Coordinates of C-alpha atoms in Angstrom, one line a residue:
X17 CA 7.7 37.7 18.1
X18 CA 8.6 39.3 14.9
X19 CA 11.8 38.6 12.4
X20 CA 12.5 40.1 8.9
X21 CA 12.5 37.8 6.0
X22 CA 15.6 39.0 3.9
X23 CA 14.2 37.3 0.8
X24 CA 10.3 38.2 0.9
X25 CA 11.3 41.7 2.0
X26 CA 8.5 41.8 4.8
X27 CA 8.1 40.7 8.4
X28 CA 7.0 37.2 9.3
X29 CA 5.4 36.4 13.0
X30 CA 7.7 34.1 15.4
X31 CA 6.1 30.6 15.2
X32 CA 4.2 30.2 18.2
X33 CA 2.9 26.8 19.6
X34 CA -0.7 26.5 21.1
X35 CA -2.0 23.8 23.5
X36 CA -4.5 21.6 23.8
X37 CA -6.4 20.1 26.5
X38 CA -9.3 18.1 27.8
X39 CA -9.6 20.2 30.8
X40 CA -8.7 23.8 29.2
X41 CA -10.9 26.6 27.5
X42 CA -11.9 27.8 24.2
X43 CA -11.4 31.3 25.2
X44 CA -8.0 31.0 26.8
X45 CA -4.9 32.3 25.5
X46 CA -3.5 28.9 24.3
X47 CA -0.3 28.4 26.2
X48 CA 0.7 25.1 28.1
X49 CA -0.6 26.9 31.5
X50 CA -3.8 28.4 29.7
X51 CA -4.5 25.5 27.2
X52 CA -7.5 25.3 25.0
X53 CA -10.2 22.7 24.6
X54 CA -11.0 22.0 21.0
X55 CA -8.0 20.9 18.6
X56 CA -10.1 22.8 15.7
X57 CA -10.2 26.1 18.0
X58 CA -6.7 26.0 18.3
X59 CA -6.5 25.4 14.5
X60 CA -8.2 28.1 13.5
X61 CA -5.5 30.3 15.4
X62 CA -2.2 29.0 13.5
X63 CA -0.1 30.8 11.1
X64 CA 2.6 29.1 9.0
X65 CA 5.3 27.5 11.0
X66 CA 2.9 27.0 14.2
X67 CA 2.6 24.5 16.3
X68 CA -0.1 22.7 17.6
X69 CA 0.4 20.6 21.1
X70 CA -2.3 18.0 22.3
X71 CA -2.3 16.9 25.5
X72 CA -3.1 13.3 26.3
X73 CA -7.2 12.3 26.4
X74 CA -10.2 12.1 23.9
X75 CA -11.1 14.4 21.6
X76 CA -15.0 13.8 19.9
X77 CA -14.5 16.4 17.1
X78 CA -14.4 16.3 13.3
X79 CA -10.9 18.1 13.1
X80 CA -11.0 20.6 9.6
X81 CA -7.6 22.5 9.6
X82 CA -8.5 25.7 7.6
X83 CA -5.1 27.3 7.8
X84 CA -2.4 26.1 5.1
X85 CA 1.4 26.2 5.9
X86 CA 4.3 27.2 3.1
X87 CA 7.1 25.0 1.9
X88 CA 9.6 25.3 5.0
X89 CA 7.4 26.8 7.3
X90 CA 4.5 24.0 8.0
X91 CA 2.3 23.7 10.7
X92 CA 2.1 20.5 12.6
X93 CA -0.8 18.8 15.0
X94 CA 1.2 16.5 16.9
X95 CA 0.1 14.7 20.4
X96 CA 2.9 15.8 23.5
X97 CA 5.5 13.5 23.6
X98 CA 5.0 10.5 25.4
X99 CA 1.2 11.2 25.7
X100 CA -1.8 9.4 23.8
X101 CA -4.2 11.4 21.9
X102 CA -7.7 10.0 20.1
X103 CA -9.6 12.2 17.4
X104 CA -12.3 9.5 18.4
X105 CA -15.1 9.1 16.8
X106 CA -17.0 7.8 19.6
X107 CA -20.6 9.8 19.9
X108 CA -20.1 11.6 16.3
X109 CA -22.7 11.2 13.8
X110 CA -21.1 10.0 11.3
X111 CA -23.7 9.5 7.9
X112 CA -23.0 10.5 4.3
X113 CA -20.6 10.0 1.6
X114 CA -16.8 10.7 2.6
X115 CA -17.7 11.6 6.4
X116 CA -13.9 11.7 8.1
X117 CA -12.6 12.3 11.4
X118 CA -9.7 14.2 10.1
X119 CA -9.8 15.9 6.7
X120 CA -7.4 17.8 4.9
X121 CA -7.5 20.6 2.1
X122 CA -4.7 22.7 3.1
X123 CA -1.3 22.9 2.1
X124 CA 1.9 22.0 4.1
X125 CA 0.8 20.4 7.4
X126 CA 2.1 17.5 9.3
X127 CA 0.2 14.9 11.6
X128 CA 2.2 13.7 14.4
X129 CA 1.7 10.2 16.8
X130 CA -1.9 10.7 17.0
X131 CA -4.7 7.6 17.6
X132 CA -7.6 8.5 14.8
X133 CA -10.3 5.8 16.0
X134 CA -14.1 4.6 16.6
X135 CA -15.6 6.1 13.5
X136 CA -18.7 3.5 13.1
X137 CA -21.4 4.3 10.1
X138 CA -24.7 5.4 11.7
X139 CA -26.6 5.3 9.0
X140 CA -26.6 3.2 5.8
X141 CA -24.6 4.6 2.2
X142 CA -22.1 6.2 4.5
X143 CA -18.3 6.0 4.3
X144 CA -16.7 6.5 7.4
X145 CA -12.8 8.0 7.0
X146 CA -9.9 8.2 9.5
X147 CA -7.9 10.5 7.6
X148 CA -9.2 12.2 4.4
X149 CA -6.8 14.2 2.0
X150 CA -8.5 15.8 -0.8
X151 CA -8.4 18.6 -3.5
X152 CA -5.2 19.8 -4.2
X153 CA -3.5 19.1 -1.0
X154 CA 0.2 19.8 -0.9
X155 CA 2.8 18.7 1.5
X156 CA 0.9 16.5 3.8
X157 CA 2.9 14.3 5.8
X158 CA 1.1 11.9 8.7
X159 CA 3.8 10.7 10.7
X160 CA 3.7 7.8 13.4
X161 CA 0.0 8.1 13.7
X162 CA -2.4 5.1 14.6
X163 CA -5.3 4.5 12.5
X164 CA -8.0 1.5 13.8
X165 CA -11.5 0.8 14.3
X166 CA -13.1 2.5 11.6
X167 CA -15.7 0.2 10.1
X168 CA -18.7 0.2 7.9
X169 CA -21.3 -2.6 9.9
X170 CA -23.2 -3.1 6.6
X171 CA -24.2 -6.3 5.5
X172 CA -25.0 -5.4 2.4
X173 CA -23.6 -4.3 -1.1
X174 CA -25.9 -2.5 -3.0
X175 CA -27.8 1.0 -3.5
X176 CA -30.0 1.1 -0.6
X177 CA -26.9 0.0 1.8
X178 CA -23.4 -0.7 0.7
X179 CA -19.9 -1.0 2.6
X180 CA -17.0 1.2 2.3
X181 CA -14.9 2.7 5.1
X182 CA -11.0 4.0 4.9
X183 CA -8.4 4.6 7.4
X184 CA -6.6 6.9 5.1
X185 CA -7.7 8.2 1.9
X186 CA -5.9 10.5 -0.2
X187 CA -7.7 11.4 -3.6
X188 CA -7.0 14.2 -6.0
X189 CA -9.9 15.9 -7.4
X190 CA -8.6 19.0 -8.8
X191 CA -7.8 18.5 -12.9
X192 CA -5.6 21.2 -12.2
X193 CA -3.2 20.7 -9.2
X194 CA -2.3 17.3 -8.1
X195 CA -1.6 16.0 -4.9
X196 CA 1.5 16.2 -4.1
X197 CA 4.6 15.6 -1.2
X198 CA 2.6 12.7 0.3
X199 CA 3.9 11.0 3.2
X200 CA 2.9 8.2 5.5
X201 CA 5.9 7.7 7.7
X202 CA 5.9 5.1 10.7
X203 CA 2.1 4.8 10.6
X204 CA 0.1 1.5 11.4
X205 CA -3.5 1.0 10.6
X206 CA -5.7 -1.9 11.6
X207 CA -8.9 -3.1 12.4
X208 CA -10.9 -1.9 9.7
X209 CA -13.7 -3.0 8.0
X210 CA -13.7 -1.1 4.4
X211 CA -15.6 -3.1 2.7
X212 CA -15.3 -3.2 -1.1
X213 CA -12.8 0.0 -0.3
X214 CA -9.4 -0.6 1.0
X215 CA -7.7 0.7 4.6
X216 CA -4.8 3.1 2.6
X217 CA -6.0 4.5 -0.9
X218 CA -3.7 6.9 -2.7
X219 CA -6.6 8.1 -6.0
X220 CA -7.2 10.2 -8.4
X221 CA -5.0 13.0 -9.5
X222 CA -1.8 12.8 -7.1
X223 CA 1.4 13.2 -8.3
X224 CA 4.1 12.1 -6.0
X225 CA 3.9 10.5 -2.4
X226 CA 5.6 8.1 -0.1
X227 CA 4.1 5.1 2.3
X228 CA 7.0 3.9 4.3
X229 CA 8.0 2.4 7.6
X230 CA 4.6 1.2 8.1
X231 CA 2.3 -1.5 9.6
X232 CA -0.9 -2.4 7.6
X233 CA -2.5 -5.3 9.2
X234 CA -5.8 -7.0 10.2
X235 CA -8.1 -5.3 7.5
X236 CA -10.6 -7.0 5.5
X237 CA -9.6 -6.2 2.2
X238 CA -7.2 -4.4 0.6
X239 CA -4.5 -2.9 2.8
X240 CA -2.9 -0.4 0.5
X241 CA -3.6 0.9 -2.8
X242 CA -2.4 3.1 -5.9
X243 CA -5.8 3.9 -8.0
X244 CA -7.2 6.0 -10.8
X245 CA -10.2 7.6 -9.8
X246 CA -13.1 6.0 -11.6
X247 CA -14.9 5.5 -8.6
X248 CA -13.5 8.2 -6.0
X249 CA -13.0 11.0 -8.4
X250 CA -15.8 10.6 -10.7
X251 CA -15.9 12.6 -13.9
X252 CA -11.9 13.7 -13.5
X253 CA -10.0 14.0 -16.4
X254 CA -8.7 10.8 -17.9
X255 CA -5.3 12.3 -18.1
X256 CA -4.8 12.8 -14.9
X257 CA -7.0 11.0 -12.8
X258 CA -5.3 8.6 -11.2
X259 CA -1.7 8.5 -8.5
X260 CA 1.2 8.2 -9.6
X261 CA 5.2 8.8 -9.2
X262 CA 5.5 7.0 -5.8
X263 CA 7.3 4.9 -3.5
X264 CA 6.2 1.8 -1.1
X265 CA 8.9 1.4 0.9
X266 CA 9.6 -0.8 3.8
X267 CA 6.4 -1.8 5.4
X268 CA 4.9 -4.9 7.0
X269 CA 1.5 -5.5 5.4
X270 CA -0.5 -8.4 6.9
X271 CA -3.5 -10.5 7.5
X272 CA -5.5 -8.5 4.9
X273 CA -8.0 -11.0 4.1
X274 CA -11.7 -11.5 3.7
X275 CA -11.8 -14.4 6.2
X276 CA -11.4 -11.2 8.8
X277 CA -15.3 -10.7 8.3
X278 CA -16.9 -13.9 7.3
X279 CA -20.5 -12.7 7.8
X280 CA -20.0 -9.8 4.9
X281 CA -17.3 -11.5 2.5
X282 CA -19.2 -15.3 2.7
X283 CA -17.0 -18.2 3.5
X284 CA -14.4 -19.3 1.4
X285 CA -13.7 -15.7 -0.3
X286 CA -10.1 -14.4 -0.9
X287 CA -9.7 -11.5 -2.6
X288 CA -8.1 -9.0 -0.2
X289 CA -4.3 -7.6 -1.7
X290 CA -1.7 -6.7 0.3
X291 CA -0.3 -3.9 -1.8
X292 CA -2.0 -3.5 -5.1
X293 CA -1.3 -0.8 -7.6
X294 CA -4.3 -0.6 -9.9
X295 CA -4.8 1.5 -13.1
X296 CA -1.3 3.9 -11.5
X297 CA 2.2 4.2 -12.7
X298 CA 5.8 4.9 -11.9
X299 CA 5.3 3.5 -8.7
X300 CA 8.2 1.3 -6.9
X301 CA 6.8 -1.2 -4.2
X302 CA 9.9 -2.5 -2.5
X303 CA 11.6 -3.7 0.4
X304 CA 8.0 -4.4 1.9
X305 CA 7.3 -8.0 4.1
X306 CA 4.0 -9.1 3.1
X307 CA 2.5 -12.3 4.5
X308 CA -0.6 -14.0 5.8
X309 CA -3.4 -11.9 3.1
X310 CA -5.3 -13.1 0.4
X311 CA -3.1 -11.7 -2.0
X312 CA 0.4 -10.8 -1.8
X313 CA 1.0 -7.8 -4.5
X314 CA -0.4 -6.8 -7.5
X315 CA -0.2 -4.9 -10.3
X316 CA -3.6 -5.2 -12.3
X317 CA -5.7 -3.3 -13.9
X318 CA -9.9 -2.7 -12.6
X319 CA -10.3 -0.9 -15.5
X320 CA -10.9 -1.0 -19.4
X321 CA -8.7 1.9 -20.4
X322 CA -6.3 2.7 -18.3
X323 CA -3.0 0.0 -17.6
X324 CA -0.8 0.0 -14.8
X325 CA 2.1 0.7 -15.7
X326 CA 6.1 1.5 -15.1
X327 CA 6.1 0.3 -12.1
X328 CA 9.2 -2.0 -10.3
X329 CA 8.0 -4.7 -7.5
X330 CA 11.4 -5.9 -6.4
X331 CA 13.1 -7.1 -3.0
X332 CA 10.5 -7.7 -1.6
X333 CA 9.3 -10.9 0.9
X334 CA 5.9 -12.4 -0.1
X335 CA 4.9 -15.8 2.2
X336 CA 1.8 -17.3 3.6
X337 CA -0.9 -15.5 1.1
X338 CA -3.7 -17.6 0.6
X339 CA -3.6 -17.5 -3.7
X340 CA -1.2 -16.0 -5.3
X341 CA 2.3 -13.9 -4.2
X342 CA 2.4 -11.6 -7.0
X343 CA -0.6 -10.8 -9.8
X344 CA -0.6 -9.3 -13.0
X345 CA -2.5 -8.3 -15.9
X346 CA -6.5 -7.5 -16.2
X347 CA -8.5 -8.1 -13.0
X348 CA -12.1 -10.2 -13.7
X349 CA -14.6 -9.1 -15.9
X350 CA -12.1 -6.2 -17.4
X351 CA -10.6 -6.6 -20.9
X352 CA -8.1 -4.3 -23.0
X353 CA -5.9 -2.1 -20.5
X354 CA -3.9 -5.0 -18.2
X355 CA 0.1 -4.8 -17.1
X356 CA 2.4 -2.6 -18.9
X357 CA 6.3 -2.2 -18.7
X358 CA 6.6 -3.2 -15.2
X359 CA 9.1 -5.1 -13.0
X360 CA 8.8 -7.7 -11.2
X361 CA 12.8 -8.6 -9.5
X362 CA 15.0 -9.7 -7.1
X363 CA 11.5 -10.5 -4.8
X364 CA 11.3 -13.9 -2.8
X365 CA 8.4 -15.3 -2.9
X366 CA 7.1 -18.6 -0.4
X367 CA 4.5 -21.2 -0.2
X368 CA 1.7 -19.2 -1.3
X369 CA -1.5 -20.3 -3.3
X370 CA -2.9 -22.1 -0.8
X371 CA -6.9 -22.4 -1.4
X372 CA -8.5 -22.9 -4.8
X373 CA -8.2 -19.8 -7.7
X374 CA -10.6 -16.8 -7.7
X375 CA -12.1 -18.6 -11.4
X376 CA -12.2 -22.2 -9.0
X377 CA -9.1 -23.2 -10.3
X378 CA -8.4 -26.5 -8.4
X379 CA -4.8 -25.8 -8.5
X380 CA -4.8 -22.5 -7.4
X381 CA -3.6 -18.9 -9.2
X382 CA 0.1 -19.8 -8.9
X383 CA 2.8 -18.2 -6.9
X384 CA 3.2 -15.5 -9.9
X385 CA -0.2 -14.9 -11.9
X386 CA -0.5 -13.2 -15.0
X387 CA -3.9 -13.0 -16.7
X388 CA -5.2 -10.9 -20.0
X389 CA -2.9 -8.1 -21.6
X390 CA -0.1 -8.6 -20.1
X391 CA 2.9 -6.7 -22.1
X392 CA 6.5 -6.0 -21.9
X393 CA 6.8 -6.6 -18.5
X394 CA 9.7 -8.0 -17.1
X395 CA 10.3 -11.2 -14.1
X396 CA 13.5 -11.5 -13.2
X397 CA 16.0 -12.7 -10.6
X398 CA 13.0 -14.1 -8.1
X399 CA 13.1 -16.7 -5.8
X400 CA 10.3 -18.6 -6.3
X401 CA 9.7 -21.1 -3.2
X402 CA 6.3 -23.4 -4.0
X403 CA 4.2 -25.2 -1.6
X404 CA 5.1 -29.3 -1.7
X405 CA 1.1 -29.7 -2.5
X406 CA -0.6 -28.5 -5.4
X407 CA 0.8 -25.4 -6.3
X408 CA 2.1 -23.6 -9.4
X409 CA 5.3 -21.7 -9.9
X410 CA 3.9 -19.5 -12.7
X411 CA 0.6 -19.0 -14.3
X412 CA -0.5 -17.6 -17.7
X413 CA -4.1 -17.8 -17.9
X414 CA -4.6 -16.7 -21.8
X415 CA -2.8 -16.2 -24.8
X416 CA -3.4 -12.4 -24.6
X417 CA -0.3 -10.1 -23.8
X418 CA 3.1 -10.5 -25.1
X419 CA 7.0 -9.3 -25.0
X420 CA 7.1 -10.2 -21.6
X421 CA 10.4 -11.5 -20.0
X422 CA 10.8 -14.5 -17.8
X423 CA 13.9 -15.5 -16.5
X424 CA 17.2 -15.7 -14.3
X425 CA 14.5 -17.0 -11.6
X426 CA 15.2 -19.8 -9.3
X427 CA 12.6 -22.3 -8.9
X428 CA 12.4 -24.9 -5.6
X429 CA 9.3 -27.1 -4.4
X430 CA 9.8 -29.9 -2.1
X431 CA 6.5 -31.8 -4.3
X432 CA 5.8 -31.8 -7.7
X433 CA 7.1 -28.7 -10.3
X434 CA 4.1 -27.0 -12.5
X435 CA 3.9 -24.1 -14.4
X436 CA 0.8 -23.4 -16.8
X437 CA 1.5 -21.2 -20.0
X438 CA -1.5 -19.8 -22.0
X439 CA -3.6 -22.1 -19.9
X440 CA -1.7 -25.3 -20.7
X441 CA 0.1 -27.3 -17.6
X442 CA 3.7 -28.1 -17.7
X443 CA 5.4 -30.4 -15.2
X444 CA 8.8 -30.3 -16.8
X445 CA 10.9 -28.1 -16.9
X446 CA 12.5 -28.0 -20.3
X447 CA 8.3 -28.7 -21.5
X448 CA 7.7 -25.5 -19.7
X449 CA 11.0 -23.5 -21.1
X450 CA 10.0 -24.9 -25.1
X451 CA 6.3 -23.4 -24.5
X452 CA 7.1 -20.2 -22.8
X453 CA 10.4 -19.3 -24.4
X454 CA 11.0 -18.0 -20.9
X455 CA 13.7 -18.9 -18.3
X456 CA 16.3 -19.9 -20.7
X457 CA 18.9 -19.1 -17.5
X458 CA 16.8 -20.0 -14.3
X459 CA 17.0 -22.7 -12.3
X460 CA 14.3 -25.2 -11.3
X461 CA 15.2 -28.2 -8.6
X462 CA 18.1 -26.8 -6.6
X463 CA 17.1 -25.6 -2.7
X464 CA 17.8 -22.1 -2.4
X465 CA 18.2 -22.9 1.2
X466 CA 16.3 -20.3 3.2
X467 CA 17.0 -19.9 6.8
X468 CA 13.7 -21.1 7.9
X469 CA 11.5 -22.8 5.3
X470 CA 8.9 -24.1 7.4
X471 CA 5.9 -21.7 6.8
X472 CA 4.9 -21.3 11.1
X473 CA 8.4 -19.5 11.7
X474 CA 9.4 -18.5 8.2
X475 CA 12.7 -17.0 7.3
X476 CA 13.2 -15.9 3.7
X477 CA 16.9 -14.7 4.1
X478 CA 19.8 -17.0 2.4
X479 CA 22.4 -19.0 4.0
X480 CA 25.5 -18.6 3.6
X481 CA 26.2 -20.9 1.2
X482 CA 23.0 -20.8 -1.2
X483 CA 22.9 -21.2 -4.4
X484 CA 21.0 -18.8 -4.8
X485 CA 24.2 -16.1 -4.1
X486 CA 25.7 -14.0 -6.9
X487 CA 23.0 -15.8 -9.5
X488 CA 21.3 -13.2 -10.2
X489 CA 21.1 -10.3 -13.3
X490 CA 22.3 -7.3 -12.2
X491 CA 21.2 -4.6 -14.8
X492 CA 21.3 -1.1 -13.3
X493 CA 20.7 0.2 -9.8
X494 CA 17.2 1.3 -11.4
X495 CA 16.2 -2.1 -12.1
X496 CA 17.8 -4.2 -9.0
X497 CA 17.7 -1.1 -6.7
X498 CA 20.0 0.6 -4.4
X499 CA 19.8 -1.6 -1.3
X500 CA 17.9 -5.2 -0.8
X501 CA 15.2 -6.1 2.3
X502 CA 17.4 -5.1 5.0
X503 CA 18.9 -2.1 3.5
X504 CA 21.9 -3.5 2.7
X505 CA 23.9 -2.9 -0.5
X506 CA 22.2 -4.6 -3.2
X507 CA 24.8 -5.2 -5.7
X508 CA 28.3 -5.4 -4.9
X509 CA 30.7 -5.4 -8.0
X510 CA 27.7 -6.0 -10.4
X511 CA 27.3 -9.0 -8.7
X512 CA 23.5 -9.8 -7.7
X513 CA 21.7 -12.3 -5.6
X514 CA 18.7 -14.2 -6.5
X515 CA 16.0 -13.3 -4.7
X516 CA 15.2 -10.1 -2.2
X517 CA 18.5 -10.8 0.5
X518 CA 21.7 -9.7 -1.1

């Protein structure tokens, strides 16, 4: 069980794999015929390039791997193929601030097809976690794991009892040493009550990660999000306290919404995101199907120094939210930071805005929203498909912001056309073009022609014949991106579509 490593001059132990089992024994060797019973006893016996086998059952244990892998040699927890394994929180006391089921502060370890479930709060000003990734973490990769029913049953929101609760939380706190090689590969999370948190948070100082492939659904409120660290990482340095670097990539994100738990939220509250970015940068949110939440994406700032910015939202499919598809610029009650140098292209976007504005805006927050301090941001190439009653194409609340660019967009609603600029409405089109000095080469009034444009079986690809087809602005493949929703080749010639289907 022993090889010679050429390059490190010394020798390096064999990996090994050690099992795990509801019926096996602490103080057995390990093997599959002699299994053990805790996943953290096994844990604490691991070297680099181990492996760690669960057999199929319930495991009632706070898992704390204390053992860090190395680049190429990384030690993975992963349930036995074909078999179903719960970290369940079922019977745990789980009380305090950051209490998970799984937390991580090594380096270099993977997470494979595991069920990380039932963590309730048991006492009030707790925050139950599924997954919690902290300090300097390097090289962490969850990977077709199951995250659902972890839930804060607060009522309230205040100091004596609030309500926050994550399925997966990764948040840099070392001013030093990002976070880094994130992944979150063929995960799906669901059934969580967070609170005023969100199900996936990516915070504080981390500096490169990946949420693909993934389903994010039936939470009630945010589904995924890329932070600073105000709240998380309190007392982090500005600099570097908050994620960045990233990619959201090809995942279904749905029914996040705040009519999920009526008896906490109140009726008739929407505020639940999708996929919201808020106070990061450099992050690209693409190829993503996000339908049926509050709201579809945004990229806003929740806080009064710190923008979001570089980031590209494009080819993605954005339907059925209840207010708006795609937000920009300062969220309520913060002023000076806003939407910086970020892209919003080639997305479809589809009968959203359907309930009144967050301010009680009777006509709703538009399909596209911008609000204070937006600047030199760029919306291009969309499809922008509005709902026949009451609805707005594009809204500009306020005369803050500026060198923002609007146009090459394609504009359809079976009803009646409005766009509001600076917080004046405009239902015509060459009205709207004079105010904004935006969309100088879009095109309002002409069906796109969708495949299914009736919002109970919606289909946001283009026929073969829309108009819609080799429309668009190609500028560089780091603008329009490689491939469009399906993966396929999103430019062909320098010819673009309008719209996220090439």
């Amino acid at each position: 069980n022993i090889y010679y490593n050429k390059n490190k001059r010394n020798k390096i132990r064999a990996p090994r794999r050690y099992y795990v089992s509801t019926s096996g024994d602490d103080s057995a060797s390990g093997t599959e015929d002699e299994p053990l019973r805790t996943i953290n006893c096994a844990l604490g016996r691991v070297a680099p390039g181990d492996t760690v086998l669960v057999r199929g059952g319930s495991y009632h244990e706070f898992v704390r791997p204390t053992v860090s892998g190395e680049r190429g040699r990384v030690i993975t927890l992963a349930a036995c193929p074909g078999e179903t394994v719960k970290i369940d929180g079922t019977g745990l006391e789980i009380s305090g601030w950051l209490q998970a089921l799984v937390r991580v502060e090594v380096d270099y370890m993977t997470f494979e097809n595991l069920h990380v479930c039932h963590a309730v709060n048991a006492a009030p000003n707790s925050d139950p976690e599924g997954f919690y990734i902290c300090g300097s973490a390097r090289g962490i990769t969850l990977r077709g794991c199951k995250v659902y029913d972890i839930r804060n049953t607060s009522l309230q929101n205040s100091s004596e009892d609030w309500r926050s609760a994550h399925a997966i939380l990764a948040v840099g706190t070392d001013d030093n040493r990002p976070i880094r090689d994130l992944l979150i590969d063929g995960c799906e999370v669901f059934d969580i009550c967070s609170g005023t948190s969100e199900s996936v948070t990516i915070a504080g100082n981390v500096d490169g990660f990946m949420v693909c492939n993934s389903r994010v659904h039936d939470v009630e409120n945010i589904g995924i999000i890329v932070a600073g660290g105000e709240t998380l990482n309190p007392g982090g340095d500005v600099a570097v306290n908050y994620a960045r670097n990233g990619v959201i990539r090809d995942n279904r994100v749905y029914n996040c919404t705040h009519t999920k738990s009526p008896e906490y939220w109140g009726p008739d509250r929407y505020g639940a995101i999708g996929i919201y970015v808020c106070g990061g940068s450099g992050t690209v949110v693409e190829r993503n199907v996000v339908y049926g939440c509050d709201r579809g994406i945004g990229l806003v700032s929740e806080c009064d120094y710190r923008p979001t910015k570089d980031c590209i939202v494009r080819n993605n499919f954005v339907y059925n939210c209840n207010r708006t598809a795609i937000y920009m610029g300062d969220y309520l009650n913060f002023y000076g930071a806003g939407t910086h140098g970020c892209c919003v292209i080639n997305n479809t976007v589809y009968n959203n805005n359907a309930v009144r504005g967050g301010l009680g805006e009777e006509d709703g927050e538009g399909e596209i929203r911008l609000t204070e301090n937006c600047t030199d941001n760029v919306v291009m190439n969309n499809i922008v498909y509005a709902r026949p009653e009451r609805d707005v194409f594009i809204r500009k609340y306020t005369q803050t912001g500026s060198d923002n660019v609007i146009d090459y967009n394609h504009y359809y609603t079976a009803g009646t056309p409005k766009w509001i600029w600076d917080d004046v409405p405009y239902g015509d089109y060459e009205a709207w073009k004079a105010a904004s000095g935006c969309d100088a080469h879009s095109v309002y009034g002409v069906d796109p022609m969708l495949v299914n444009a009736s919002p109970e079986a919606a289909d946001l690809h283009l026929r073969e014949h829309s108009p819609a087809r080799n429309t668009g602005l190609f500028l560089s493949v780091w603008f329009n991106g490689e491939t469009d929703i399906d993966g396929d080749p999103r430019s062909a010639g320098g010819v673009v579509n309008k719209g996220a289907d090439q």
